[in-house]
Tab-separated table of C-alpha atoms and ligand atoms in Angstrom:
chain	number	residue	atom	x	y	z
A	4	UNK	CA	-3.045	-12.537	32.583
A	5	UNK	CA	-3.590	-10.332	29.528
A	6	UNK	CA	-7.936	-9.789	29.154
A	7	UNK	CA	-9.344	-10.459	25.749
A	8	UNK	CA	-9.234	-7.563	22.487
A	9	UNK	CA	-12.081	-5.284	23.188
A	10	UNK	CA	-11.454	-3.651	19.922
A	11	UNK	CA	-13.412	-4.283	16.749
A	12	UNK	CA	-10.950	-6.352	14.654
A	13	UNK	CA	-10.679	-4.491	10.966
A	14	UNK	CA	-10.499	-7.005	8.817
A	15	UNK	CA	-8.240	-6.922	5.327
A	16	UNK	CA	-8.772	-10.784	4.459
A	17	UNK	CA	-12.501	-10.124	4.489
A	18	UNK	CA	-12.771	-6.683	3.203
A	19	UNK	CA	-10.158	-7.180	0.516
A	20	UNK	CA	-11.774	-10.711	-0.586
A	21	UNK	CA	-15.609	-8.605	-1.088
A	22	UNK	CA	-13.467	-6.150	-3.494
A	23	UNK	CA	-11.624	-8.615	-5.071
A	24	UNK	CA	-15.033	-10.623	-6.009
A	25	UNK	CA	-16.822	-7.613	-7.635
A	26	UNK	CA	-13.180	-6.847	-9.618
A	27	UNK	CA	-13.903	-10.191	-10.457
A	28	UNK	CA	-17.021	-9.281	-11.927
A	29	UNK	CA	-15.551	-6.584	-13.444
A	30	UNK	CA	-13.196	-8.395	-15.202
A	31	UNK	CA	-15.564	-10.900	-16.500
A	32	UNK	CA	-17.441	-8.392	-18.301
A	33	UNK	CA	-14.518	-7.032	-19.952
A	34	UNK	CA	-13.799	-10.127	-21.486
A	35	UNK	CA	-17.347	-11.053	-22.196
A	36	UNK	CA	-17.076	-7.578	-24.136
A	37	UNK	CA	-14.195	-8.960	-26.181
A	38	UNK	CA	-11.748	-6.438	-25.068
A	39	UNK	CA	-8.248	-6.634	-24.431
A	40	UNK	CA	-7.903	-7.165	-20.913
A	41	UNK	CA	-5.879	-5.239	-18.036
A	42	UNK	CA	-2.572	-6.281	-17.565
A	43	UNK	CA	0.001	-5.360	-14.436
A	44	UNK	CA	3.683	-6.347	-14.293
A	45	UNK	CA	5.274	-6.667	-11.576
A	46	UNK	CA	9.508	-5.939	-12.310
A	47	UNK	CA	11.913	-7.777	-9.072
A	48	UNK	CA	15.202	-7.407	-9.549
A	49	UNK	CA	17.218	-9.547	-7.059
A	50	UNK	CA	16.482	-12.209	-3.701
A	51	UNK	CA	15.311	-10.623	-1.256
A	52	UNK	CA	12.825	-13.350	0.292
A	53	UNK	CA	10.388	-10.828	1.697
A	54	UNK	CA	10.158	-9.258	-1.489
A	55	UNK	CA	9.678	-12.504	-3.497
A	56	UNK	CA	6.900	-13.541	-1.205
A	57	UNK	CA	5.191	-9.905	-1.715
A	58	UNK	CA	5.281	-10.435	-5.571
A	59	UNK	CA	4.057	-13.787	-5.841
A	60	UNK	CA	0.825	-12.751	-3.899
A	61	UNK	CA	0.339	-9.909	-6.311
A	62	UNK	CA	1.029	-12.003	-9.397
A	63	UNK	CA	-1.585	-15.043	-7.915
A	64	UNK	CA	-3.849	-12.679	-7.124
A	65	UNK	CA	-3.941	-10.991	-10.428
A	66	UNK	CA	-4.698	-14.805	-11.959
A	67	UNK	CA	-6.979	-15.648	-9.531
A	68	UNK	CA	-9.233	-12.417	-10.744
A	69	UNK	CA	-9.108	-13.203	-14.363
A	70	UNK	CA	-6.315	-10.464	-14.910
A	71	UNK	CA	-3.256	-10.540	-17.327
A	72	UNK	CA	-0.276	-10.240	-15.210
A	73	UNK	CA	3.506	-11.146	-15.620
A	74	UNK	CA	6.298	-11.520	-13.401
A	75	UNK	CA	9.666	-10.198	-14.559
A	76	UNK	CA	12.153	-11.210	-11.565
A	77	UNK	CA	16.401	-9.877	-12.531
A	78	UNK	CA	19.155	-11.010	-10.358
A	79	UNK	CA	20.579	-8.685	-7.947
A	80	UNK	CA	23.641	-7.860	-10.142
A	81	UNK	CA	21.334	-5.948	-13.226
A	82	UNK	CA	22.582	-2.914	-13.866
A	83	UNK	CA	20.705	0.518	-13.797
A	84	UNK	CA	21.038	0.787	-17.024
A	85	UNK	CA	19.044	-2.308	-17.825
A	86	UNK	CA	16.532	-2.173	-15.683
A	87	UNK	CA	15.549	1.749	-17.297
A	88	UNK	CA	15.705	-0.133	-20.740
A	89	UNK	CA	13.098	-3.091	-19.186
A	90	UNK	CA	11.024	-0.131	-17.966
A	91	UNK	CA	11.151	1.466	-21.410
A	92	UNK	CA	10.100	-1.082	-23.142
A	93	UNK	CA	7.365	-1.754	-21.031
A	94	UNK	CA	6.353	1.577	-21.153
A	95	UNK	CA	5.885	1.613	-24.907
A	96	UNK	CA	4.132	-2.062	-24.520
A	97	UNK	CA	0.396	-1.353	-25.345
A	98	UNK	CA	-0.721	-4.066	-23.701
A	99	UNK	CA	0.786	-3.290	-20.518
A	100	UNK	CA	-1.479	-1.328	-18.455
A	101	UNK	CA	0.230	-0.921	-14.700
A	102	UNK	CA	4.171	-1.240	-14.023
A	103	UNK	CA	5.135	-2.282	-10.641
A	104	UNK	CA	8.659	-2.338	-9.504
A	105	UNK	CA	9.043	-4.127	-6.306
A	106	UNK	CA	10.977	-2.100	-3.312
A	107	UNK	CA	13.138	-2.545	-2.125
A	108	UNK	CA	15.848	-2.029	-4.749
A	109	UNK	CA	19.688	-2.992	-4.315
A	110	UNK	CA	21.531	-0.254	-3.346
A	111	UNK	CA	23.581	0.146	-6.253
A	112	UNK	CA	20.018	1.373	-8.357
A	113	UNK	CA	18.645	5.097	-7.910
A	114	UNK	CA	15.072	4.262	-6.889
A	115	UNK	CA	13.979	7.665	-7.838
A	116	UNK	CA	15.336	7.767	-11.089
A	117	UNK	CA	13.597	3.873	-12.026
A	118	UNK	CA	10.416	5.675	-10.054
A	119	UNK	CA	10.595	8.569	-12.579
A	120	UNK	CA	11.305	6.593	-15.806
A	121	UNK	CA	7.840	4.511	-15.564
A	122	UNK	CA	5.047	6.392	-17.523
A	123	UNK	CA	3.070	7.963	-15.364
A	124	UNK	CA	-0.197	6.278	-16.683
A	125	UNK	CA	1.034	2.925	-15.795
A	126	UNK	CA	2.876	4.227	-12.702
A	127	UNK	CA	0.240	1.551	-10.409
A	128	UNK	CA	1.699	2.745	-7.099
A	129	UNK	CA	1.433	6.421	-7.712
A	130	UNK	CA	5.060	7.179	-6.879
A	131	UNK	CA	6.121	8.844	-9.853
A	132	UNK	CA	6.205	12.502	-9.493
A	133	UNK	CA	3.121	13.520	-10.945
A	134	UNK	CA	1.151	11.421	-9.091
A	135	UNK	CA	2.017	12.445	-5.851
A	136	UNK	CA	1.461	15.967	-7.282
A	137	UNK	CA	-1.666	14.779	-8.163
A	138	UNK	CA	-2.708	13.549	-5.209
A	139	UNK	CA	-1.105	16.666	-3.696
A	140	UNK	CA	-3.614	18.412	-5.364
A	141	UNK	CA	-6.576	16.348	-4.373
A	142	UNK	CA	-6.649	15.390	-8.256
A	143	UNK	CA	-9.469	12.207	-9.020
A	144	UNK	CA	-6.841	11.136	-11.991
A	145	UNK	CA	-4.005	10.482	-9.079
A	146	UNK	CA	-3.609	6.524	-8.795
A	147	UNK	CA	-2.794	6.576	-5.028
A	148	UNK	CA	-0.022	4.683	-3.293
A	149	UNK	CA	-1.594	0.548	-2.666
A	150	UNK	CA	-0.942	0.763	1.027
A	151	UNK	CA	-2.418	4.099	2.266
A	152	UNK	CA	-5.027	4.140	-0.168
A	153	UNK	CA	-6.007	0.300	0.562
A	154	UNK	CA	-5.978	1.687	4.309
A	155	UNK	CA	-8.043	4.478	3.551
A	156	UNK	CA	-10.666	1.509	1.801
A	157	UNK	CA	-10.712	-0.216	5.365
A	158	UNK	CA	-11.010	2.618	7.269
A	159	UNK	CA	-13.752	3.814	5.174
A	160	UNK	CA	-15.782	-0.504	4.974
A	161	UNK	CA	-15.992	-0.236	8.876
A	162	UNK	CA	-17.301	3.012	8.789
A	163	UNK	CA	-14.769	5.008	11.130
A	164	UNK	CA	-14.969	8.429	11.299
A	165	UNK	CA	-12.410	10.932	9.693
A	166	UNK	CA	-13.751	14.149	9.194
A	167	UNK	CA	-12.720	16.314	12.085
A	168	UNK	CA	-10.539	13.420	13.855
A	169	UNK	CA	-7.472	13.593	15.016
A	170	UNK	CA	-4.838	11.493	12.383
A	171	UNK	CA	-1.240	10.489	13.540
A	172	UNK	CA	0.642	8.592	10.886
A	173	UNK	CA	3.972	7.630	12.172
A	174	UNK	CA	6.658	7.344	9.252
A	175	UNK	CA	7.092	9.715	6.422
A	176	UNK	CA	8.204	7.668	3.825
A	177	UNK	CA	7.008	8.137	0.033
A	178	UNK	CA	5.349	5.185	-0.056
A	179	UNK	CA	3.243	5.130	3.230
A	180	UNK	CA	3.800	7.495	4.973
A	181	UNK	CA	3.390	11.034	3.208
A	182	UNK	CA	0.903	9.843	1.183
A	183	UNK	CA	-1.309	8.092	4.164
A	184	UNK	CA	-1.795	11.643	5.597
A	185	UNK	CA	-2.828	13.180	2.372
A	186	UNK	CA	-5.386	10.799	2.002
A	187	UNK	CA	-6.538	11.507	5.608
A	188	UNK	CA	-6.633	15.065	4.988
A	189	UNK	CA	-8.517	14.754	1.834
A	190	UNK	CA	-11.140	12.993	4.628
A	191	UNK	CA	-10.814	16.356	6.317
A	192	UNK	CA	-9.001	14.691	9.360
A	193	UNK	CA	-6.646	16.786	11.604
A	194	UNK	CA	-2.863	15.444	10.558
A	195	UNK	CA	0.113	14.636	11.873
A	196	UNK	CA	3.137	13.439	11.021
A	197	UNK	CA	5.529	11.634	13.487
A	198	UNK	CA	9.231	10.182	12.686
A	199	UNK	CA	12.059	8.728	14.285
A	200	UNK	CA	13.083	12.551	14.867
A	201	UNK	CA	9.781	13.145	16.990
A	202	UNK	CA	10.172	13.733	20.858
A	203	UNK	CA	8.105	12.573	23.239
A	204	UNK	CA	5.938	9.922	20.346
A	205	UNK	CA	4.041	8.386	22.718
A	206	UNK	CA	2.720	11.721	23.763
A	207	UNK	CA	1.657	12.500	20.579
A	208	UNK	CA	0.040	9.487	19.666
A	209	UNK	CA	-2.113	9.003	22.484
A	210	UNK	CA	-3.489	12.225	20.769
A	211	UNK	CA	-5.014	10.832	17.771
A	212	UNK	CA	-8.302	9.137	17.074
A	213	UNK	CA	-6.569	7.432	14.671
A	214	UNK	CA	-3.048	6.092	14.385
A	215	UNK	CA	-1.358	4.851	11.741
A	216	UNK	CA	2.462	3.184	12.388
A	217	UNK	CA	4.814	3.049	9.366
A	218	UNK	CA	8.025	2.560	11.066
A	219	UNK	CA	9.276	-1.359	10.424
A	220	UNK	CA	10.282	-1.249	14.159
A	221	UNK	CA	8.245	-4.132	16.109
A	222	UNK	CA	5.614	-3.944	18.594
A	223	UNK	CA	6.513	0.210	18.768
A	224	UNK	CA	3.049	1.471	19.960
A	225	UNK	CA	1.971	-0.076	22.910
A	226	UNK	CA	-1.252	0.637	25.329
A	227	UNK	CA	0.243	3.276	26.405
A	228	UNK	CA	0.511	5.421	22.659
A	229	UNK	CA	-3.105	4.497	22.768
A	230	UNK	CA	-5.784	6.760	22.753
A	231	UNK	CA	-9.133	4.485	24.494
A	232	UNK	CA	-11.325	4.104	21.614
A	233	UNK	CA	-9.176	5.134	18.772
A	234	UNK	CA	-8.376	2.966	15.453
A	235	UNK	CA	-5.080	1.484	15.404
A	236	UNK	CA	-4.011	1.077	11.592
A	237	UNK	CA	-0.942	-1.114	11.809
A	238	UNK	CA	1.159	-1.080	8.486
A	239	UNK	CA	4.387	-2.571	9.775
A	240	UNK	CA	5.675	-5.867	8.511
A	241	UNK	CA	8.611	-7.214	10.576
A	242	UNK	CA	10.055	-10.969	11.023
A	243	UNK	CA	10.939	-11.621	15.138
A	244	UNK	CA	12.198	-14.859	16.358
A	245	UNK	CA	10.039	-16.527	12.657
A	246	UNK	CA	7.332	-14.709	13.154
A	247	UNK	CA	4.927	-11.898	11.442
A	248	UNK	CA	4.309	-8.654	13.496
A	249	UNK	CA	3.523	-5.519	12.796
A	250	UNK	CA	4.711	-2.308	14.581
A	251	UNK	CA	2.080	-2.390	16.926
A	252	UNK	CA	1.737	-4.658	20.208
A	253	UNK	CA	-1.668	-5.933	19.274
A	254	UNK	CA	-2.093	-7.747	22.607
A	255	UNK	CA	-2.022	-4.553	24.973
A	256	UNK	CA	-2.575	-1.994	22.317
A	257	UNK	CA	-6.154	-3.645	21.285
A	258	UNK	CA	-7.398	-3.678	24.709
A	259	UNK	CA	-7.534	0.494	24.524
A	260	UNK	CA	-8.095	0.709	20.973
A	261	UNK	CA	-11.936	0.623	19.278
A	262	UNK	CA	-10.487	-0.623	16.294
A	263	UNK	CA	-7.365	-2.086	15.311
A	264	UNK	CA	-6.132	-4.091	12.170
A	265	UNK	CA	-4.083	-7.545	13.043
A	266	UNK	CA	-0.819	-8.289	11.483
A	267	UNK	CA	-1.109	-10.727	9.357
A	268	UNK	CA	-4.737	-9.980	7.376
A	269	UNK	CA	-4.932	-5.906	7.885
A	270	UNK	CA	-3.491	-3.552	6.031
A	271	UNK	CA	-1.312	-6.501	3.386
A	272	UNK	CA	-4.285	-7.933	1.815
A	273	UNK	CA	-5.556	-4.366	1.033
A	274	UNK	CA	-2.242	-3.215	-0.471
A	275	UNK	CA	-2.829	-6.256	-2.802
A	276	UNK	CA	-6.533	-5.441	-3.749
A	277	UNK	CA	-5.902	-1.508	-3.809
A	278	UNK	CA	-2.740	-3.090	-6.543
A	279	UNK	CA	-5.799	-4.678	-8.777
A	280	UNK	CA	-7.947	-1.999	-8.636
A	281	UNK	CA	-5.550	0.592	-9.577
A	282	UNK	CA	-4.279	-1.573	-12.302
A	283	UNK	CA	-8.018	-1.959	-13.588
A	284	UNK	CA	-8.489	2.196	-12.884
A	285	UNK	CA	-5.354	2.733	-15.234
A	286	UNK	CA	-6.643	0.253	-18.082
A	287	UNK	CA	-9.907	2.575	-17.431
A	288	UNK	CA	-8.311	5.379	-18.483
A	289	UNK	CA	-6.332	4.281	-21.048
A	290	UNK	CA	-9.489	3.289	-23.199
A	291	UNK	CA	-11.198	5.658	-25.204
A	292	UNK	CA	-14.757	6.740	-24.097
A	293	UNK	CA	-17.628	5.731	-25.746
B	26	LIG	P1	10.685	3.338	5.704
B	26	LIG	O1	11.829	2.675	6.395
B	26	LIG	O2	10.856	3.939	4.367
B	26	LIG	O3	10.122	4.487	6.676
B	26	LIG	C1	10.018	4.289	8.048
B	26	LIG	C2	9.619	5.580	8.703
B	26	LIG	O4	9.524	5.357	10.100
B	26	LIG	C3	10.617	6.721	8.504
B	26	LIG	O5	9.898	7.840	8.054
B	26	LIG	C4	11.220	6.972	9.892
B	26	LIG	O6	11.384	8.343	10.158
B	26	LIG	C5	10.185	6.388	10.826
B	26	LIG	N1	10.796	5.780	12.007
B	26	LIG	C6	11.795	4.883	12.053
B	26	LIG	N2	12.067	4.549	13.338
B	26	LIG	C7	11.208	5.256	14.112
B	26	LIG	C8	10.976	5.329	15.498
B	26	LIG	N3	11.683	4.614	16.364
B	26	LIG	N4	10.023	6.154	15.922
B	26	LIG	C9	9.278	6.881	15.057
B	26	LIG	N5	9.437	6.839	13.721
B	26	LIG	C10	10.393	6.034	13.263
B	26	LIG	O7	9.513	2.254	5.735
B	26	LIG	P2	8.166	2.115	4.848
B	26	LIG	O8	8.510	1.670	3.486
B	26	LIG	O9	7.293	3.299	5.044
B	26	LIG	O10	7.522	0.872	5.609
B	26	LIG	C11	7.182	0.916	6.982
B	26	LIG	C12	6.735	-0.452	7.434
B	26	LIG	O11	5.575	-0.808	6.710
B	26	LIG	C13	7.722	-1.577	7.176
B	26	LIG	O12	7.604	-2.530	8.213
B	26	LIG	C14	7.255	-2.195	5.872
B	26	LIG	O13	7.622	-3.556	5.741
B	26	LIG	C15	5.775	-2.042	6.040
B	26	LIG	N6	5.011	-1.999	4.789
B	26	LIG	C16	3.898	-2.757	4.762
B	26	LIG	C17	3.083	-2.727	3.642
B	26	LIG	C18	1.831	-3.541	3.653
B	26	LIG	O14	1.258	-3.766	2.623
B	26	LIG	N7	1.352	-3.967	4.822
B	26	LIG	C19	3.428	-1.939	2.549
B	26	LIG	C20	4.561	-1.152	2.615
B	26	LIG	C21	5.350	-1.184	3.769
């Protein structure tokens, strides 16, 4: 018999739920103030059912907070060509203020080149380019990637050290990965970066104070990649036999760990918020200063 989690459970529901009232707030004022309000749009083209689900919490969200959002959803047959021209014309849409195109894409698109063509002031994941020079740079107009920088929120609401810590992020995508250690370095932690090229993972995991898995492979990092006391961030979203898990095997891996975040409610609900916020930050700096 397994013993209960001795970790300290990070919670995304609650954390994201505490931003998402004062954006609220935010918001409110805003309109009280007569002016336009923020608006994100979130672009799906095709059926993936994963990706469907994803959007309509972003789009529900966005409502629930008193922001201006719109759904544009494309069957899996559009063109290149027409989803540039949707971005385009969003792009010169004034009262657009954050473009989101959902990811995956169908194979037949260049996700780069629909990445490049959104305006990099509306680019609300911070893929474009510029924005991951930006960020690069350590640059305060970056908007940061939703996930790592909604990880770097709940990281930073339970108070966890970084400065000086050991970081392994495992995955180097664009979207989570790269851009997750970035953020950790900006925090002054030690980095590294792990991928399905790395020998002997486990070794190098049980290395870092904190761990963050990006991989999409299920229950990966077990007790045993685990560090005792370190903060397991797990960013993994995978279906097995019907069911949500993450890339980390919460039930050994949170026994070693001081914190960890669950999968469901840790790192998706602040990918969501991080999406409001940076759609608010973008309106922000859009409007001319008093
Ligand atoms: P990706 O497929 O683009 O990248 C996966 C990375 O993992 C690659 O860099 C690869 O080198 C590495 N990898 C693959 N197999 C490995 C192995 N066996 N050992 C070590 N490294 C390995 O994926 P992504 O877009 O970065 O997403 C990663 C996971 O995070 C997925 O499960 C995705 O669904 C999830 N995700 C969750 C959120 C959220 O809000 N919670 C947001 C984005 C992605």
């Amino acid at each position: 018999m397994t013993s209960p989690a001795t970790a300290c459970i990070l919670d995304g529901k609650l954390t994201s739920q505490n931003l998402l009232d004062s954006l609220s707030l935010e918001l409110a004022q805003i309109k009280a103030q007569g002016a336009p309000l923020p608006k994100l749009v979130v672009v799906l083209v095709g059926d993936d059912p994963a990706s469907q689900v994803y959007v309509g919490k972003k789009a529900k969200t966005a409502q629930k907070i008193g922001m201006l959002s719109e759904l544009l959803t494309y069957p899996a047959d559009t063109t290149q060509a027409e989803l540039l021209a949707v971005i385009a014309r969003l792009n010169q849409d004034a009262s657009v203020h954050g473009i989101l195109v959902q990811l995956p894409l169908p194979k037949h698109i260049d996700t780069l080149s629909v990445i490049r063509a959104i305006d990099p002031k509306k680019d609300v994941d911070g893929l474009h380019p510029l924005n991951m020079g930006l960020l690069m740079t350590g640059d305060p107009s970056a908007c940061k990637p939703c996930t790592p920088a909604g990880v770097m929120t709940l990281l930073k609401a339970y108070n966890v050290p970084l400065a000086g810590q050991n970081a392994v992020v495992l995955g180097r995508s664009n979207i989570v990965g790269k851009p997750m250690g970035m953020l950790l370095l900006q925090e002054n932690a030690t980095v590294t970066y792990c991928h399905s090229k790395t020998a002997d993972l486990a070794a190098v995991c049980r290395e870092a104070d904190i761990l963050v898995a990006a991989v999409g492979v299920p229950n990966l990092v077990t007790a045993d990649f685990v560090k005792p006391g370190a903060a397991i961030i797990d960013v993994g979203i995978n279906r097995l036999d019907g069911k949500l898990v993450g890339d980390v095997d919460f039930t050994s891996a949170s026994q070693k760990a001081g914190f960890i975040t669950p999968v469901p409610g840790g790192v998706g609900p602040m990918t969501i918020v991080t999406l409001m916020a940076n759609t608010l930050f973008l309106y922000r700096q859009g409007q001319p200063t008093a």
